[in-house]
Structures are given as C-alpha cells and as structure tokens.
mmCIF file of C-alpha atoms and ligand atoms in Angstrom:
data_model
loop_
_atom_site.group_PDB
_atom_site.id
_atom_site.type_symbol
_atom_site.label_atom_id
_atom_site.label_comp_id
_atom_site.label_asym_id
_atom_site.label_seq_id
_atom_site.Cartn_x
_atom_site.Cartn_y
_atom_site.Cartn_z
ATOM 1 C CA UNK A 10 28.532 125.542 66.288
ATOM 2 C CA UNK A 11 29.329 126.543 69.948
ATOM 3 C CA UNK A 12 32.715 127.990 70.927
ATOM 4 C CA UNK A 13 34.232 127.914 74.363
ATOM 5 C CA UNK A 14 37.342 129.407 75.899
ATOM 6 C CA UNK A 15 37.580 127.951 79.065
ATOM 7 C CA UNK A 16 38.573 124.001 79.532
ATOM 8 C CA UNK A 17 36.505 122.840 81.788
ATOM 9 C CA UNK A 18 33.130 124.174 78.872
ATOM 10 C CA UNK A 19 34.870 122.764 76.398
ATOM 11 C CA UNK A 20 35.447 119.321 78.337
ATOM 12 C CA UNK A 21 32.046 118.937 79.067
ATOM 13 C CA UNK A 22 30.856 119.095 75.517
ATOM 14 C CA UNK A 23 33.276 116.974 74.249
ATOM 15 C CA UNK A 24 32.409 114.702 76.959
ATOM 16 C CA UNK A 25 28.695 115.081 76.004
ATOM 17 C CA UNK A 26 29.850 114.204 72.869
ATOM 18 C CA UNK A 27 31.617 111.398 72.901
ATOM 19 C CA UNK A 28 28.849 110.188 75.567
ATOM 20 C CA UNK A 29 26.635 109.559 72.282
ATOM 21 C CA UNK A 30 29.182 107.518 70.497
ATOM 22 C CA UNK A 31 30.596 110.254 68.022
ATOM 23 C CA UNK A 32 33.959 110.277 66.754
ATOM 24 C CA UNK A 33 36.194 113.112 67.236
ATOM 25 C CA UNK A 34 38.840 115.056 64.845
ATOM 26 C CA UNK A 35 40.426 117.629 65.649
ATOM 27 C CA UNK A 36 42.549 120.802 63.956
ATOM 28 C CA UNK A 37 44.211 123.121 66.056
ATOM 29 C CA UNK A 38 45.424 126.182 64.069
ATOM 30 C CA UNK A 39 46.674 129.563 65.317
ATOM 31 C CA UNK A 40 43.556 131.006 63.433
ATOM 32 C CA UNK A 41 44.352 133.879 60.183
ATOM 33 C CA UNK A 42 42.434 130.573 58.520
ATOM 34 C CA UNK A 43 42.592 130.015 54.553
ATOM 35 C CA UNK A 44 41.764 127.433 52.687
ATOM 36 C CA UNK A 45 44.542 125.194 53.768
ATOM 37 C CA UNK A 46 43.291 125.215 57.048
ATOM 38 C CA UNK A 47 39.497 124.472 55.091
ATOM 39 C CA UNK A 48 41.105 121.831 53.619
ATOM 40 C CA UNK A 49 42.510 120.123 57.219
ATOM 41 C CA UNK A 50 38.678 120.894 58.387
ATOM 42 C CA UNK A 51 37.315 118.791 55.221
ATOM 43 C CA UNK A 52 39.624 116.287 55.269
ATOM 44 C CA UNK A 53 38.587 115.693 59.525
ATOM 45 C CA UNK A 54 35.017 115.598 58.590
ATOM 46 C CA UNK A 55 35.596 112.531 56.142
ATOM 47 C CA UNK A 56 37.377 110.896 59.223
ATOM 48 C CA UNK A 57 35.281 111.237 61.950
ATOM 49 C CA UNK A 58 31.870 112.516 63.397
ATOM 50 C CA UNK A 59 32.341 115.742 65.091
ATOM 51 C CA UNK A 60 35.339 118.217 64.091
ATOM 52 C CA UNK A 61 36.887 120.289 66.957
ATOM 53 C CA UNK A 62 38.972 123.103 65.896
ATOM 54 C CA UNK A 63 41.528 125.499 67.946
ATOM 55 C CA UNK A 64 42.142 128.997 67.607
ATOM 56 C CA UNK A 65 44.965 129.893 69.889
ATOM 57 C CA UNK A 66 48.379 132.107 68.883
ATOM 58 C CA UNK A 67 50.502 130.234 71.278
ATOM 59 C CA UNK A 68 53.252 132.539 72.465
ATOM 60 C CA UNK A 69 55.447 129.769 73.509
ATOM 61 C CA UNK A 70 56.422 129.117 69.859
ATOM 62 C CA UNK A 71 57.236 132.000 68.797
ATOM 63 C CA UNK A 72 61.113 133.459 69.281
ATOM 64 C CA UNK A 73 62.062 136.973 70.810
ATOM 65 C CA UNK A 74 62.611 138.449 67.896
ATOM 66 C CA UNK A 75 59.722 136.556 65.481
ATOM 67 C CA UNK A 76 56.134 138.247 65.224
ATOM 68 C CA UNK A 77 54.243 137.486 67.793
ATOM 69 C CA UNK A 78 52.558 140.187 67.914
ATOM 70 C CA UNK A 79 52.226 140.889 64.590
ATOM 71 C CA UNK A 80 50.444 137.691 63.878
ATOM 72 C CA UNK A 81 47.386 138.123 62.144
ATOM 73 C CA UNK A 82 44.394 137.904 64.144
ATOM 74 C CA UNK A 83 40.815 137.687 62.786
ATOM 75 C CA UNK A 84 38.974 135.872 65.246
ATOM 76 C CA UNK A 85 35.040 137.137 63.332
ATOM 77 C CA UNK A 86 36.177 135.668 60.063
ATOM 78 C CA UNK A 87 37.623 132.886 61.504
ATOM 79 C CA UNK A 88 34.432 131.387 63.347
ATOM 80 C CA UNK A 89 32.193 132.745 60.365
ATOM 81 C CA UNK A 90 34.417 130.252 58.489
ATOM 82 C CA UNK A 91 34.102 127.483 60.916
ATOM 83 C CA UNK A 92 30.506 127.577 61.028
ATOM 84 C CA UNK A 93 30.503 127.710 57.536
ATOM 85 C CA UNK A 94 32.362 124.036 57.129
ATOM 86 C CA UNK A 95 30.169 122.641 60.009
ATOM 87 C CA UNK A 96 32.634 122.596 62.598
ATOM 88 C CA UNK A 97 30.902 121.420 66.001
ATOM 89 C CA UNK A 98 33.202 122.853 68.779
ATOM 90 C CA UNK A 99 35.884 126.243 68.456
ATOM 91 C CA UNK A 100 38.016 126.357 71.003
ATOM 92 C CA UNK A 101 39.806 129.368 71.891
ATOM 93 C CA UNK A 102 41.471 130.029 75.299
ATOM 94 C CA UNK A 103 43.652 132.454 76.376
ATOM 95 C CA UNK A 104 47.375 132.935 77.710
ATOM 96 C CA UNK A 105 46.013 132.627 81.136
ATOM 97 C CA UNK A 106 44.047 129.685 80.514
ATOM 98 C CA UNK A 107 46.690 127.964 78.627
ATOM 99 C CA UNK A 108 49.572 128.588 80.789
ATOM 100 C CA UNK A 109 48.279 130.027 84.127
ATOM 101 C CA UNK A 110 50.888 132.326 85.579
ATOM 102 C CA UNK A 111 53.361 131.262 83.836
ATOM 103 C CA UNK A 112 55.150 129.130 86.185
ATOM 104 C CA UNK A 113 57.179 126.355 85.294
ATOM 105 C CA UNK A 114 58.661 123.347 86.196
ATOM 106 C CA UNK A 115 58.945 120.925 83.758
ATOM 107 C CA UNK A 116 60.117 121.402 80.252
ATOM 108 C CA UNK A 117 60.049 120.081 76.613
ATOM 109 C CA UNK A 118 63.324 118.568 75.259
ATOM 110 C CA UNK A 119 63.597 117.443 71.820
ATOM 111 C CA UNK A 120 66.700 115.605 70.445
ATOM 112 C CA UNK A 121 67.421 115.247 67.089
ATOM 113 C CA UNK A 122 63.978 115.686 65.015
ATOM 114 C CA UNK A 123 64.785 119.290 65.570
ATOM 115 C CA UNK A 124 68.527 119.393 64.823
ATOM 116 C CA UNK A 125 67.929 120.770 60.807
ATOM 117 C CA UNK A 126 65.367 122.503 59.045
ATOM 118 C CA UNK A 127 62.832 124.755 60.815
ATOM 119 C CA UNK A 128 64.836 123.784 64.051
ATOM 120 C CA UNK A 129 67.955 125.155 63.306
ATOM 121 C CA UNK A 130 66.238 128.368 62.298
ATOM 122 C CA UNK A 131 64.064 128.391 64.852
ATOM 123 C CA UNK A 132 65.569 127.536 68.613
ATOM 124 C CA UNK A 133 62.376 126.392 71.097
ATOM 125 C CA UNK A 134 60.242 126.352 67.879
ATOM 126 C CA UNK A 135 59.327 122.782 68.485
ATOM 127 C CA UNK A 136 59.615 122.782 71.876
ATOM 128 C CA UNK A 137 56.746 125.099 72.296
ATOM 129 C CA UNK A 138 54.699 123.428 69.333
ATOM 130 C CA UNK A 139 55.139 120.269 71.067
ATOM 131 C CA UNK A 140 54.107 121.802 74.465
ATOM 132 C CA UNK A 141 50.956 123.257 73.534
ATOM 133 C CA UNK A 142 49.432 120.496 71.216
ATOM 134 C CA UNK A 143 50.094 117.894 74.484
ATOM 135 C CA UNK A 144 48.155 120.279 76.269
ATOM 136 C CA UNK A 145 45.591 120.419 73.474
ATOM 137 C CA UNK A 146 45.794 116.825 73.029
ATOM 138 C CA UNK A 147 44.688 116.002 76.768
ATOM 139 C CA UNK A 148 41.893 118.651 76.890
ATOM 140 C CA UNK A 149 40.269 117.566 73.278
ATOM 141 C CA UNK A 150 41.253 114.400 73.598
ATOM 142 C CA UNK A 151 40.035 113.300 70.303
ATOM 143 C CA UNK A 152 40.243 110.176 68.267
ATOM 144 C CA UNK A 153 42.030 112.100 65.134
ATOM 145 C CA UNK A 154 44.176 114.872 64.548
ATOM 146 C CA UNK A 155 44.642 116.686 61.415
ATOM 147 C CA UNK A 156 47.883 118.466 60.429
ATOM 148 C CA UNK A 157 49.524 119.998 56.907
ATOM 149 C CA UNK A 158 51.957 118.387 55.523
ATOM 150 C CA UNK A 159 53.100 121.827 54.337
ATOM 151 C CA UNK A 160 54.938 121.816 58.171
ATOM 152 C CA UNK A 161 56.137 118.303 57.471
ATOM 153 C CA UNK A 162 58.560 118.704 59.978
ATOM 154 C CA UNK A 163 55.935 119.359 62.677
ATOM 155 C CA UNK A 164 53.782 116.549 61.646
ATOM 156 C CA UNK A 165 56.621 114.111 62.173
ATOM 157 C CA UNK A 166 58.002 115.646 65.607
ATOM 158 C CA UNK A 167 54.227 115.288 66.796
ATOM 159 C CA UNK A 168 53.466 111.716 65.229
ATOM 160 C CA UNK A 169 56.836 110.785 67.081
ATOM 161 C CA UNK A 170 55.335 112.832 70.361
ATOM 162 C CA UNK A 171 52.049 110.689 70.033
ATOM 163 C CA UNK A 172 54.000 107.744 70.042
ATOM 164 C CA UNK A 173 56.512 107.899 73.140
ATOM 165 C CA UNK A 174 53.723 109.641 75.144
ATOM 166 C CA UNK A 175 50.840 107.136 74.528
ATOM 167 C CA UNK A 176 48.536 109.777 73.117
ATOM 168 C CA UNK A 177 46.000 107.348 72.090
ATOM 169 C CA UNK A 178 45.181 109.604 68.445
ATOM 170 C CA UNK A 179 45.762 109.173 65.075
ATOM 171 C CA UNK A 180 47.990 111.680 63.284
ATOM 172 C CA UNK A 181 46.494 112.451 59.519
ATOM 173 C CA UNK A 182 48.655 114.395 57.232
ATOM 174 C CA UNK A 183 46.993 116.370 54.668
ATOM 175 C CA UNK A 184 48.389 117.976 51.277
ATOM 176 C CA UNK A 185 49.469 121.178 50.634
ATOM 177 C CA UNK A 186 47.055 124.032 49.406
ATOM 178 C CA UNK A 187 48.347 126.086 47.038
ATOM 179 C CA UNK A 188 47.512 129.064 45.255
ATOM 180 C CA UNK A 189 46.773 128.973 41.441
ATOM 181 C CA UNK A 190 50.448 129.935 40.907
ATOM 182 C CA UNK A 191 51.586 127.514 43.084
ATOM 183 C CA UNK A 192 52.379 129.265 46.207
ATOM 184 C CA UNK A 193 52.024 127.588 49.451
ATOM 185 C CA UNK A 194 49.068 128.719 51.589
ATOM 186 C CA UNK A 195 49.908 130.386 54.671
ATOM 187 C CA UNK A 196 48.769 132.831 57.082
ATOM 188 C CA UNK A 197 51.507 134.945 56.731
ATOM 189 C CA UNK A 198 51.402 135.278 53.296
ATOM 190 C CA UNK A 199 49.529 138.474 54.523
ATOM 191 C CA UNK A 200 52.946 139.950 55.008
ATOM 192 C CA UNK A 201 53.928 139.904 51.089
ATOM 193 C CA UNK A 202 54.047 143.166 49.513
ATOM 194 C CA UNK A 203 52.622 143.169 45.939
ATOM 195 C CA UNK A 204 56.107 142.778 44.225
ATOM 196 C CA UNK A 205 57.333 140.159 47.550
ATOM 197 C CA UNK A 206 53.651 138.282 46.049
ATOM 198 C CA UNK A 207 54.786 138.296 42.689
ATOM 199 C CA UNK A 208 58.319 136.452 43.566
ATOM 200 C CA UNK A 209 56.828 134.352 46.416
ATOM 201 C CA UNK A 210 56.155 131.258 43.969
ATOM 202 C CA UNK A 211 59.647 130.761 42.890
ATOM 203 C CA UNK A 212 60.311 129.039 45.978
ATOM 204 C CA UNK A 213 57.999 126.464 44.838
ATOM 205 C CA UNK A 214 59.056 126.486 41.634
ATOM 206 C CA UNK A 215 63.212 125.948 42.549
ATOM 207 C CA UNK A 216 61.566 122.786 44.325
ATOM 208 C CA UNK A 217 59.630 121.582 41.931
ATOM 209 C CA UNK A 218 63.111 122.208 39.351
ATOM 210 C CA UNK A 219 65.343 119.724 41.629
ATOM 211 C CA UNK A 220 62.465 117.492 42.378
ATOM 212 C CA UNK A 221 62.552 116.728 38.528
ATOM 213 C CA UNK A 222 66.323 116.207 38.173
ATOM 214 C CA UNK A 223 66.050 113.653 40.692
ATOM 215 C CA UNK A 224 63.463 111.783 39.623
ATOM 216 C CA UNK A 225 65.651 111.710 36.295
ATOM 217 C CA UNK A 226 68.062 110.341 38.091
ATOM 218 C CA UNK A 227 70.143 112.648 39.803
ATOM 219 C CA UNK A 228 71.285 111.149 42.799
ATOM 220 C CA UNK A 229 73.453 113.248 44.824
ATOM 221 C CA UNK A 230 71.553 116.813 44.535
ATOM 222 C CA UNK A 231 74.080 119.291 46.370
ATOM 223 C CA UNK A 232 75.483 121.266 42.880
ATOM 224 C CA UNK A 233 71.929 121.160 41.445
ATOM 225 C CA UNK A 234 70.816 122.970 45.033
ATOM 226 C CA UNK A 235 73.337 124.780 45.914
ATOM 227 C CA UNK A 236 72.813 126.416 42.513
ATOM 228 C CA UNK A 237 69.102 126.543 42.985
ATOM 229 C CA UNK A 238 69.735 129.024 46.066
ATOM 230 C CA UNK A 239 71.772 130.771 44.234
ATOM 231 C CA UNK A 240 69.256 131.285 41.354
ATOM 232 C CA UNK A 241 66.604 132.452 44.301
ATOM 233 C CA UNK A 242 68.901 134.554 45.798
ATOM 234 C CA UNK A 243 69.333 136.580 41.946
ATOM 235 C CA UNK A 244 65.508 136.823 42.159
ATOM 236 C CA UNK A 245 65.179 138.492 45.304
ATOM 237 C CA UNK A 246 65.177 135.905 48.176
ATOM 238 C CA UNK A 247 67.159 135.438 51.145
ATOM 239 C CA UNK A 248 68.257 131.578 51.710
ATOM 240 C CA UNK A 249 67.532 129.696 55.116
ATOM 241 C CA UNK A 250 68.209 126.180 53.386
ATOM 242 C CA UNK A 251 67.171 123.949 51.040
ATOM 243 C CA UNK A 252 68.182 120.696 50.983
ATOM 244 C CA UNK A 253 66.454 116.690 51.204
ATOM 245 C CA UNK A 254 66.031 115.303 54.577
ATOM 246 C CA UNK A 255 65.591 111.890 55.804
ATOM 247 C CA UNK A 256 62.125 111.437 56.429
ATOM 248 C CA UNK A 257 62.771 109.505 59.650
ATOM 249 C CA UNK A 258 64.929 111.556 61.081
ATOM 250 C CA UNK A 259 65.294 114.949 59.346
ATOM 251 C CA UNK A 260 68.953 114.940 58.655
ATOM 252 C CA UNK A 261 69.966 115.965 55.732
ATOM 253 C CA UNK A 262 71.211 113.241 52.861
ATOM 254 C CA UNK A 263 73.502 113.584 50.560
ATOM 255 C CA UNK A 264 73.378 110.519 48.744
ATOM 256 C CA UNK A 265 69.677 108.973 47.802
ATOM 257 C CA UNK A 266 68.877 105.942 47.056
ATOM 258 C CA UNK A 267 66.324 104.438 45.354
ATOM 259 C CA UNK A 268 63.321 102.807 47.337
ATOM 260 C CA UNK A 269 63.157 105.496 50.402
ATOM 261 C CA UNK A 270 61.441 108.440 51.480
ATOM 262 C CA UNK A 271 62.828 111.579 51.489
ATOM 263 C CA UNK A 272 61.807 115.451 52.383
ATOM 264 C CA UNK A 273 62.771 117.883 49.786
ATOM 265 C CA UNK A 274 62.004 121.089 51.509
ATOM 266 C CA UNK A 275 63.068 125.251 51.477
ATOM 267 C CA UNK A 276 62.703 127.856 53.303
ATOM 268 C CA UNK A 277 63.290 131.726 52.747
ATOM 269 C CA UNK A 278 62.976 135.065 53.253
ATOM 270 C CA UNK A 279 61.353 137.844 51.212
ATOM 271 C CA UNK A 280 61.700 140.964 53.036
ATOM 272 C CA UNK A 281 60.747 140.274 56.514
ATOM 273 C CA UNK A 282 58.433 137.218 55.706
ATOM 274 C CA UNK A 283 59.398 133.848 56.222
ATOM 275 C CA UNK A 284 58.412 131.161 53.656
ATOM 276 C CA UNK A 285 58.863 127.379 53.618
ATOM 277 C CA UNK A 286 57.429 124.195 51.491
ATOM 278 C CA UNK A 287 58.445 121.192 50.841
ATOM 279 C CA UNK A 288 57.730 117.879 48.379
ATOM 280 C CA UNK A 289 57.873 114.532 49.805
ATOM 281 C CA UNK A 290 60.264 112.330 47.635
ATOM 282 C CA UNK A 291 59.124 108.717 47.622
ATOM 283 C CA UNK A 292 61.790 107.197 45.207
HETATM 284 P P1 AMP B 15 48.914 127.319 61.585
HETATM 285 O O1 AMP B 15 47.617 128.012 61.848
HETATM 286 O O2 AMP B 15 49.766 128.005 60.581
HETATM 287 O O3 AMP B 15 49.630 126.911 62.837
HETATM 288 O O4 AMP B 15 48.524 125.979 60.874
HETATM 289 C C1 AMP B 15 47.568 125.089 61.405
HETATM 290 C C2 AMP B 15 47.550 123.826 60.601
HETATM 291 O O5 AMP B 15 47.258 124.136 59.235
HETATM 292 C C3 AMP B 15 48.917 123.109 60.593
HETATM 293 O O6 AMP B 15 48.699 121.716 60.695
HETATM 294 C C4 AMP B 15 49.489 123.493 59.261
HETATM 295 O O7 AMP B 15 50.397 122.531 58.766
HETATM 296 C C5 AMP B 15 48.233 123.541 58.412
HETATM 297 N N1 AMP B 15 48.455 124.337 57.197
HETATM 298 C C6 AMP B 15 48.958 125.592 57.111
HETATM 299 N N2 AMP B 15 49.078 125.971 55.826
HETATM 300 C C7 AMP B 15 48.643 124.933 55.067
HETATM 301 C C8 AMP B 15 48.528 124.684 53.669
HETATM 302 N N3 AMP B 15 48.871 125.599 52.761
HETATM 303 N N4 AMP B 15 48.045 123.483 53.271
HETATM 304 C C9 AMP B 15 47.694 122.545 54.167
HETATM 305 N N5 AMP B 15 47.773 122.707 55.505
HETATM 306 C C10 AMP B 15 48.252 123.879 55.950
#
C-alpha cells in the first residue's frame, strides 16, 4: 500500500494504474475508520481492481460552531487498517493542498436536495461535501465510488452532482453497519459517554417502531412520529427531526403511497453528539 499527500504523487500512480488496465474504486472518508468504513472498502474491492481511499477532515463542511477540531483523528490506525483490507493507494492531503490559500471565486449552490434533513440542520453542510468530493472526484478520477447509505442524503446530493456535472463514475451505495445492539456506526460515536452509549440505540429502535406500523399499513405517519420524538425525548434525547422523505427529492411526505420509495430517517442529540440513521422504505 503506498500513501501520498500531494496530487500530483497520487496522479501519477493512479495514472500508472489505470495505464495497466485496472479498474478503480474509490472511498473517501474523513478517517476515525470503523467497520462501516471496512465495509465501503470490501464492498469497492468486489467492484473493481484497485481501491483508492481518502483520509482528509475537510474543514469546509463543517459549521462554526460544529467540531472541527474535535474530530477524531487517528491517522496510524487508520492506514494500519487500510493495509490490512488491501487498499492500493491512501490519499491524504492537507488544507493547503486541498484549498491553496484559501481564495475563492466560485461557489457551490445547492437547491432543494438540501432544503430538509441534514440541510436544514446543517447550513453549507452540503455545499462543502459537494465541493470537496468534485475535487476528489477529478484528482482520483476513478471508475467507482463507494458511499454509506447511512448518509443517504449525501449519497443522493452526490449521485445527482455526478449526473449534472458529467462525472463519468458510478455511485454505489452500501448498507448500514451497525453495532450488535443496533446502533449506527459512526466516527463520532467516540463522543458517547457510557450512559449517552447505553441510550444511543433507541434512535434506531423508534425507527425501526414506525417502520413497522407502516408496513402494516399505516399510511399517513405524523401522530405515530410525532409521538415517537416524544417517546425519545422521555429517554434522554434531544429531537432534530424525524420524519419520511421523498427519495427523489428529500421533502418530506405526508401521505405514502404504495409502490414508491421513501427515506425514513432521524436525527438527534445526546449531550453534545449528533446522531442520525435512516431505513429506506420501498413500499
Ligand atoms: P465519514 O468518514 O463519516 O465522512 O464517512 C465516510 C463514508 O463512510 C461515507 O460514505 C459514509 O456514509 C460511510 N459510513 C459512515 N458510517 C457508516 C456506517 N455505519 N455504515 C456504512 N457506511 C458508513
């Protein structure tokens, strides 16, 4: 495995690469990797030759007041465990490589996809995610991508990005890992107290609760979720929503019907740590 930091390295190898016929995937993370980032790395390798992965904490997604600079950071681990799945190239710039000096003239604009969930919460959330996986998209360059459904709103915004920009990659979407108990993998579960650990799951389970009622048949969901946030609320957690989405165009529905797609997705706070999951409804 051979890890670079600067783009030009990194181009040449992939160019070396794909000079030999191979087949590129690629998974960019923001490194703190678990096994649902293992799990993206697997599911590349069954798709393609090679699998590039990113490590980059890219600043531009993050708000003022979100942690930055608390984000975990274990850059040892993290190659150990690259090397480990037989991941070719690790790519890992910098601020300065990423983004120069900082100057700017153009900027990301995203209507609509971002109006609800994880964009409402979030202003420029998008905006920068979208930014900085263009830029990764035109240094890698690869033939696949690999994202978790677990940011299903992500995933769409990006397979929407790859369309209207001509990125010339194909978008996979991979499951959700969990933990035993059924809480979603994530790198900042790192911020959970013991007690905040214990609780974590019910998020999971308040989804999996209204999932049920509408597969039996409950078509217009707002009592049965509106009650569910209560019921997380009594256990501890603080509400951001949680609600079903459209799956084309993340607004939220109020009336389902049967035959379509939809997102049913939460997210939360316990203590300072943000939470979110989702199950994709296909009714
Ligand atoms: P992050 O490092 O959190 O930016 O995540 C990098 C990639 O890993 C994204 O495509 C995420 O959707 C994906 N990912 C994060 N957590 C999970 C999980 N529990 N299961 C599957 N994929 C995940």
């Amino acid at each position: 495995m051979k890890q670079f930091s600067e783009i030009s390295d990194i181009r040449k190898e992939i160019k070396a690469l794909k000079s030999t016929g191979q087949s590129i995937a690629f998974v960019p993370t923001m490194g703190a990797l678990h096994e649902g980032h293992l799990s993206l790395i697997r599911t590349a390798r069954e798709h393609a030759d090679e699998v590039v992965v990113s490590i980059y904490v890219n600043p531009e997604q993050f708000g003022p007041n979100e942690d930055f600079e608390d984000y975990p950071r274990q850059m040892e681990d993290d190659l150990k465990a690259c090397e480990e799945e037989g991941v070719a190239l690790v790519f890992t710039p910098n601020d300065e490589i990423m983004y120069g000096s900082g100057e700017k003239y153009f900027a990301i604009n995203i209507e609509e996809l971002n109006e609800h969930m994880d964009g409402a919460s979030r202003p420029g959330f998008f905006e920068g995610i979208v930014l900085v996986v263009n830029k990764l998209f035109n240094i890698i360059e690869p033939d696949i991508a690999v994202f978790g459904q677990k940011d299903i709103q992500q995933f769409l915004i990006l397979s929407q990005m790859v369309k209207e920009f001509n990125h010339d990659i194909e978008l996979i979407a991979a499951p959700i890992a969990r933990a035993n108990d059924g809480l979603a993998l994530s790198s900042r579960n790192a911020y959970l107290s013991d007690q905040e650990r214990k609780i974590a799951p019910g998020l999971y389970r308040a989804l999996q609760y209204v999932e049920k009622q509408i597969r039996g048949g409950v078509m217009e969901p707002k009592l049965l979720l509106n009650h569910q946030q209560d019921e997380l609320e009594a256990k501890g957690f603080k509400n951001d929503y949680l609600n079903v989405f459209s799956m084309e165009t993340m607004q939220p529905v109020q009336e389902l019907e049967e035959g379509k797609q939809y997102i049913l997705a939460g997210a939360v706070y316990l203590g300072k740590t943000r939470l979110i999951d989702n199950i994709i409804l296909d009714l």
